[in-house]
């Protein structure tokens, strides 16, 4: 069956903040670069997230599940999981989602949750490595190349199968903020939509715990 003959996969994007990675996905979708799927819902842990505005401006349904309304990660994850079932999620994209989810969601959606990390895993990743902290550590170490990684999410932070990576040069006058912006523009906003499209075309396969991209 041709990919165009299959129903579009439902892409659910989880957000907490400004939604720049969500915007990259929306732009790719509007430009016809996401094949075989559509962003069918944006779920936010923060009722004031600007990502919700981005979604609404593009006619994408939204749901708010405030983290503060739940006593712990387990109860919060149960609420998110119920929403994912209700939205018939085929692919879940963590796009600046700042809440740690319980392993129940990973078990319910194995190899169906992806995240973009602002470094070349296995460098500068794992528990506590997020936001500017990643770039601060990269500059402190003196690396000449950094970049971004899109990977599947498993029960260990940033340890899921790597799908795509893109390198970005580190410049002598870089600050964490400058490096963060360059990595977003040159890597994150490119490989995240590309990975989403590959997933929706059924072109990512898992072999011995590693992800491989099938040729056209």
GROMACS .gro file of C-alpha atoms in nm:
model
  216
    1UNK     CA    1   0.000   0.000   0.000
    2UNK     CA    2   0.128   0.343  -0.094
    3UNK     CA    3   0.184   0.582   0.199
    4UNK     CA    4  -0.070   0.821   0.046
    5UNK     CA    5  -0.336   0.550   0.069
    6UNK     CA    6  -0.292   0.503   0.445
    7UNK     CA    7  -0.476   0.712   0.705
    8UNK     CA    8  -0.267   0.994   0.848
    9UNK     CA    9  -0.094   0.914   1.176
   10UNK     CA   10  -0.197   1.127   1.474
   11UNK     CA   11   0.098   1.327   1.607
   12UNK     CA   12   0.052   1.449   1.964
   13UNK     CA   13   0.298   1.718   2.076
   14UNK     CA   14   0.364   1.769   2.448
   15UNK     CA   15   0.479   2.119   2.546
   16UNK     CA   16   0.547   2.335   2.851
   17UNK     CA   17   0.686   2.665   2.723
   18UNK     CA   18   0.741   2.884   2.420
   19UNK     CA   19   0.700   2.610   2.164
   20UNK     CA   20   0.982   2.689   1.919
   21UNK     CA   21   1.020   2.320   1.831
   22UNK     CA   22   0.642   2.296   1.795
   23UNK     CA   23   0.661   2.590   1.553
   24UNK     CA   24   0.924   2.407   1.350
   25UNK     CA   25   0.685   2.111   1.324
   26UNK     CA   26   0.392   2.335   1.232
   27UNK     CA   27   0.598   2.510   0.962
   28UNK     CA   28   0.710   2.174   0.821
   29UNK     CA   29   0.351   2.051   0.818
   30UNK     CA   30   0.227   2.368   0.647
   31UNK     CA   31   0.502   2.330   0.386
   32UNK     CA   32   0.407   1.969   0.311
   33UNK     CA   33   0.727   1.829   0.461
   34UNK     CA   34   0.556   1.593   0.704
   35UNK     CA   35   0.432   1.298   0.502
   36UNK     CA   36   0.187   1.043   0.637
   37UNK     CA   37   0.089   1.226   0.955
   38UNK     CA   38  -0.063   1.540   1.105
   39UNK     CA   39  -0.035   1.726   1.435
   40UNK     CA   40  -0.374   1.636   1.576
   41UNK     CA   41  -0.336   1.775   1.928
   42UNK     CA   42  -0.100   1.979   2.147
   43UNK     CA   43  -0.101   1.898   2.519
   44UNK     CA   44   0.052   2.145   2.763
   45UNK     CA   45   0.156   2.101   3.126
   46UNK     CA   46   0.148   2.480   3.162
   47UNK     CA   47  -0.176   2.675   3.104
   48UNK     CA   48   0.026   2.986   3.013
   49UNK     CA   49   0.257   2.822   2.759
   50UNK     CA   50   0.296   3.031   2.443
   51UNK     CA   51   0.303   2.702   2.253
   52UNK     CA   52  -0.075   2.690   2.302
   53UNK     CA   53  -0.107   3.019   2.112
   54UNK     CA   54   0.103   2.879   1.828
   55UNK     CA   55  -0.124   2.575   1.807
   56UNK     CA   56  -0.448   2.774   1.815
   57UNK     CA   57  -0.323   3.015   1.547
   58UNK     CA   58  -0.278   2.714   1.320
   59UNK     CA   59  -0.609   2.548   1.399
   60UNK     CA   60  -0.459   2.266   1.603
   61UNK     CA   61  -0.669   2.139   1.897
   62UNK     CA   62  -0.514   2.185   2.241
   63UNK     CA   63  -0.550   2.034   2.586
   64UNK     CA   64  -0.415   2.165   2.915
   65UNK     CA   65  -0.318   1.918   3.185
   66UNK     CA   66  -0.157   2.136   3.455
   67UNK     CA   67   0.125   1.963   3.641
   68UNK     CA   68   0.040   2.158   3.956
   69UNK     CA   69  -0.302   1.995   3.973
   70UNK     CA   70  -0.154   1.652   4.048
   71UNK     CA   71   0.019   1.537   4.364
   72UNK     CA   72   0.294   1.333   4.197
   73UNK     CA   73   0.439   1.211   3.866
   74UNK     CA   74   0.240   0.890   3.878
   75UNK     CA   75  -0.102   1.056   3.899
   76UNK     CA   76   0.000   1.320   3.645
   77UNK     CA   77   0.125   1.055   3.403
   78UNK     CA   78  -0.203   0.865   3.436
   79UNK     CA   79  -0.391   1.180   3.331
   80UNK     CA   80  -0.158   1.234   3.033
   81UNK     CA   81  -0.188   0.868   2.933
   82UNK     CA   82  -0.567   0.888   2.938
   83UNK     CA   83  -0.551   1.195   2.711
   84UNK     CA   84  -0.316   1.017   2.470
   85UNK     CA   85  -0.561   0.728   2.445
   86UNK     CA   86  -0.849   0.969   2.387
   87UNK     CA   87  -0.653   1.142   2.110
   88UNK     CA   88  -0.562   0.810   1.943
   89UNK     CA   89  -0.193   0.897   1.955
   90UNK     CA   90   0.028   0.725   1.699
   91UNK     CA   91   0.338   0.935   1.770
   92UNK     CA   92   0.416   1.145   2.078
   93UNK     CA   93   0.668   1.428   2.043
   94UNK     CA   94   0.821   1.587   2.353
   95UNK     CA   95   0.887   1.946   2.245
   96UNK     CA   96   1.022   2.133   2.544
   97UNK     CA   97   0.805   1.928   2.779
   98UNK     CA   98   0.948   1.998   3.124
   99UNK     CA   99   0.772   1.727   3.322
  100UNK     CA  100   0.916   1.381   3.385
  101UNK     CA  101   0.661   1.117   3.291
  102UNK     CA  102   0.612   0.789   3.469
  103UNK     CA  103   0.740   0.472   3.300
  104UNK     CA  104   0.378   0.366   3.241
  105UNK     CA  105   0.363   0.596   2.937
  106UNK     CA  106   0.686   0.453   2.791
  107UNK     CA  107   0.547   0.102   2.837
  108UNK     CA  108   0.218   0.197   2.673
  109UNK     CA  109   0.392   0.356   2.372
  110UNK     CA  110   0.721   0.173   2.310
  111UNK     CA  111   0.921   0.332   2.026
  112UNK     CA  112   0.639   0.582   1.972
  113UNK     CA  113   0.772   0.869   2.185
  114UNK     CA  114   1.050   1.092   2.053
  115UNK     CA  115   1.249   1.375   2.207
  116UNK     CA  116   1.504   1.622   2.073
  117UNK     CA  117   1.810   1.681   2.289
  118UNK     CA  118   2.038   1.984   2.228
  119UNK     CA  119   2.368   1.792   2.219
  120UNK     CA  120   2.522   1.494   2.045
  121UNK     CA  121   2.424   1.205   2.271
  122UNK     CA  122   2.600   1.044   2.461
  123UNK     CA  123   2.767   1.379   2.536
  124UNK     CA  124   2.607   1.624   2.782
  125UNK     CA  125   2.291   1.427   2.841
  126UNK     CA  126   2.101   1.242   3.110
  127UNK     CA  127   1.948   1.352   3.438
  128UNK     CA  128   1.982   1.726   3.494
  129UNK     CA  129   2.101   1.808   3.141
  130UNK     CA  130   1.838   2.033   2.987
  131UNK     CA  131   1.805   2.389   2.858
  132UNK     CA  132   2.107   2.616   2.890
  133UNK     CA  133   2.279   2.371   3.127
  134UNK     CA  134   2.365   2.151   2.826
  135UNK     CA  135   2.537   2.434   2.641
  136UNK     CA  136   2.711   2.564   2.953
  137UNK     CA  137   2.869   2.224   3.006
  138UNK     CA  138   2.967   2.188   2.639
  139UNK     CA  139   3.145   2.525   2.645
  140UNK     CA  140   3.306   2.450   2.981
  141UNK     CA  141   3.448   2.129   2.835
  142UNK     CA  142   3.577   2.314   2.528
  143UNK     CA  143   3.421   2.098   2.258
  144UNK     CA  144   3.458   2.218   1.900
  145UNK     CA  145   3.138   2.052   1.777
  146UNK     CA  146   2.801   2.014   1.942
  147UNK     CA  147   2.460   1.964   1.785
  148UNK     CA  148   2.127   1.794   1.840
  149UNK     CA  149   1.992   1.441   1.868
  150UNK     CA  150   1.644   1.306   1.808
  151UNK     CA  151   1.590   0.981   1.995
  152UNK     CA  152   1.319   0.748   2.114
  153UNK     CA  153   1.226   0.788   2.479
  154UNK     CA  154   1.273   0.498   2.717
  155UNK     CA  155   1.277   0.470   3.096
  156UNK     CA  156   1.623   0.627   3.129
  157UNK     CA  157   1.679   0.998   3.055
  158UNK     CA  158   1.825   1.050   2.704
  159UNK     CA  159   1.913   0.681   2.671
  160UNK     CA  160   1.664   0.570   2.405
  161UNK     CA  161   1.762   0.464   2.054
  162UNK     CA  162   1.916   0.746   1.850
  163UNK     CA  163   1.728   0.821   1.527
  164UNK     CA  164   1.900   1.128   1.384
  165UNK     CA  165   2.186   1.361   1.477
  166UNK     CA  166   2.319   1.681   1.326
  167UNK     CA  167   2.647   1.849   1.418
  168UNK     CA  168   2.689   2.223   1.470
  169UNK     CA  169   3.023   2.404   1.500
  170UNK     CA  170   3.109   2.574   1.827
  171UNK     CA  171   3.258   2.922   1.779
  172UNK     CA  172   3.525   3.092   1.988
  173UNK     CA  173   3.296   3.371   2.105
  174UNK     CA  174   2.999   3.148   2.187
  175UNK     CA  175   2.795   3.199   2.499
  176UNK     CA  176   2.546   2.933   2.611
  177UNK     CA  177   2.268   3.150   2.467
  178UNK     CA  178   2.439   3.193   2.128
  179UNK     CA  179   2.514   2.822   2.102
  180UNK     CA  180   2.161   2.730   2.205
  181UNK     CA  181   2.013   2.951   1.932
  182UNK     CA  182   2.248   2.818   1.662
  183UNK     CA  183   2.178   2.455   1.753
  184UNK     CA  184   1.804   2.517   1.743
  185UNK     CA  185   1.818   2.691   1.405
  186UNK     CA  186   2.073   2.466   1.234
  187UNK     CA  187   1.991   2.129   1.388
  188UNK     CA  188   1.683   2.089   1.610
  189UNK     CA  189   1.438   2.261   1.377
  190UNK     CA  190   1.562   2.050   1.085
  191UNK     CA  191   1.601   1.697   1.220
  192UNK     CA  192   1.291   1.695   1.441
  193UNK     CA  193   1.041   1.747   1.155
  194UNK     CA  194   1.243   1.511   0.935
  195UNK     CA  195   1.229   1.239   1.200
  196UNK     CA  196   0.857   1.289   1.250
  197UNK     CA  197   0.800   1.251   0.875
  198UNK     CA  198   1.015   0.936   0.861
  199UNK     CA  199   0.817   0.783   1.148
  200UNK     CA  200   0.486   0.862   0.981
  201UNK     CA  201   0.610   0.696   0.662
  202UNK     CA  202   0.703   0.380   0.859
  203UNK     CA  203   1.066   0.428   0.761
  204UNK     CA  204   1.221   0.384   1.105
  205UNK     CA  205   1.289   0.030   1.218
  206UNK     CA  206   1.436  -0.108   1.539
  207UNK     CA  207   1.698  -0.381   1.533
  208UNK     CA  208   1.869  -0.496   1.854
  209UNK     CA  209   1.759  -0.180   2.029
  210UNK     CA  210   1.904   0.050   1.763
  211UNK     CA  211   1.707   0.267   1.522
  212UNK     CA  212   1.770   0.248   1.148
  213UNK     CA  213   1.622   0.454   0.867
  214UNK     CA  214   1.495   0.255   0.570
  215UNK     CA  215   1.586   0.377   0.226
  216UNK     CA  216   1.308   0.513   0.000
   0.00000   0.00000   0.00000
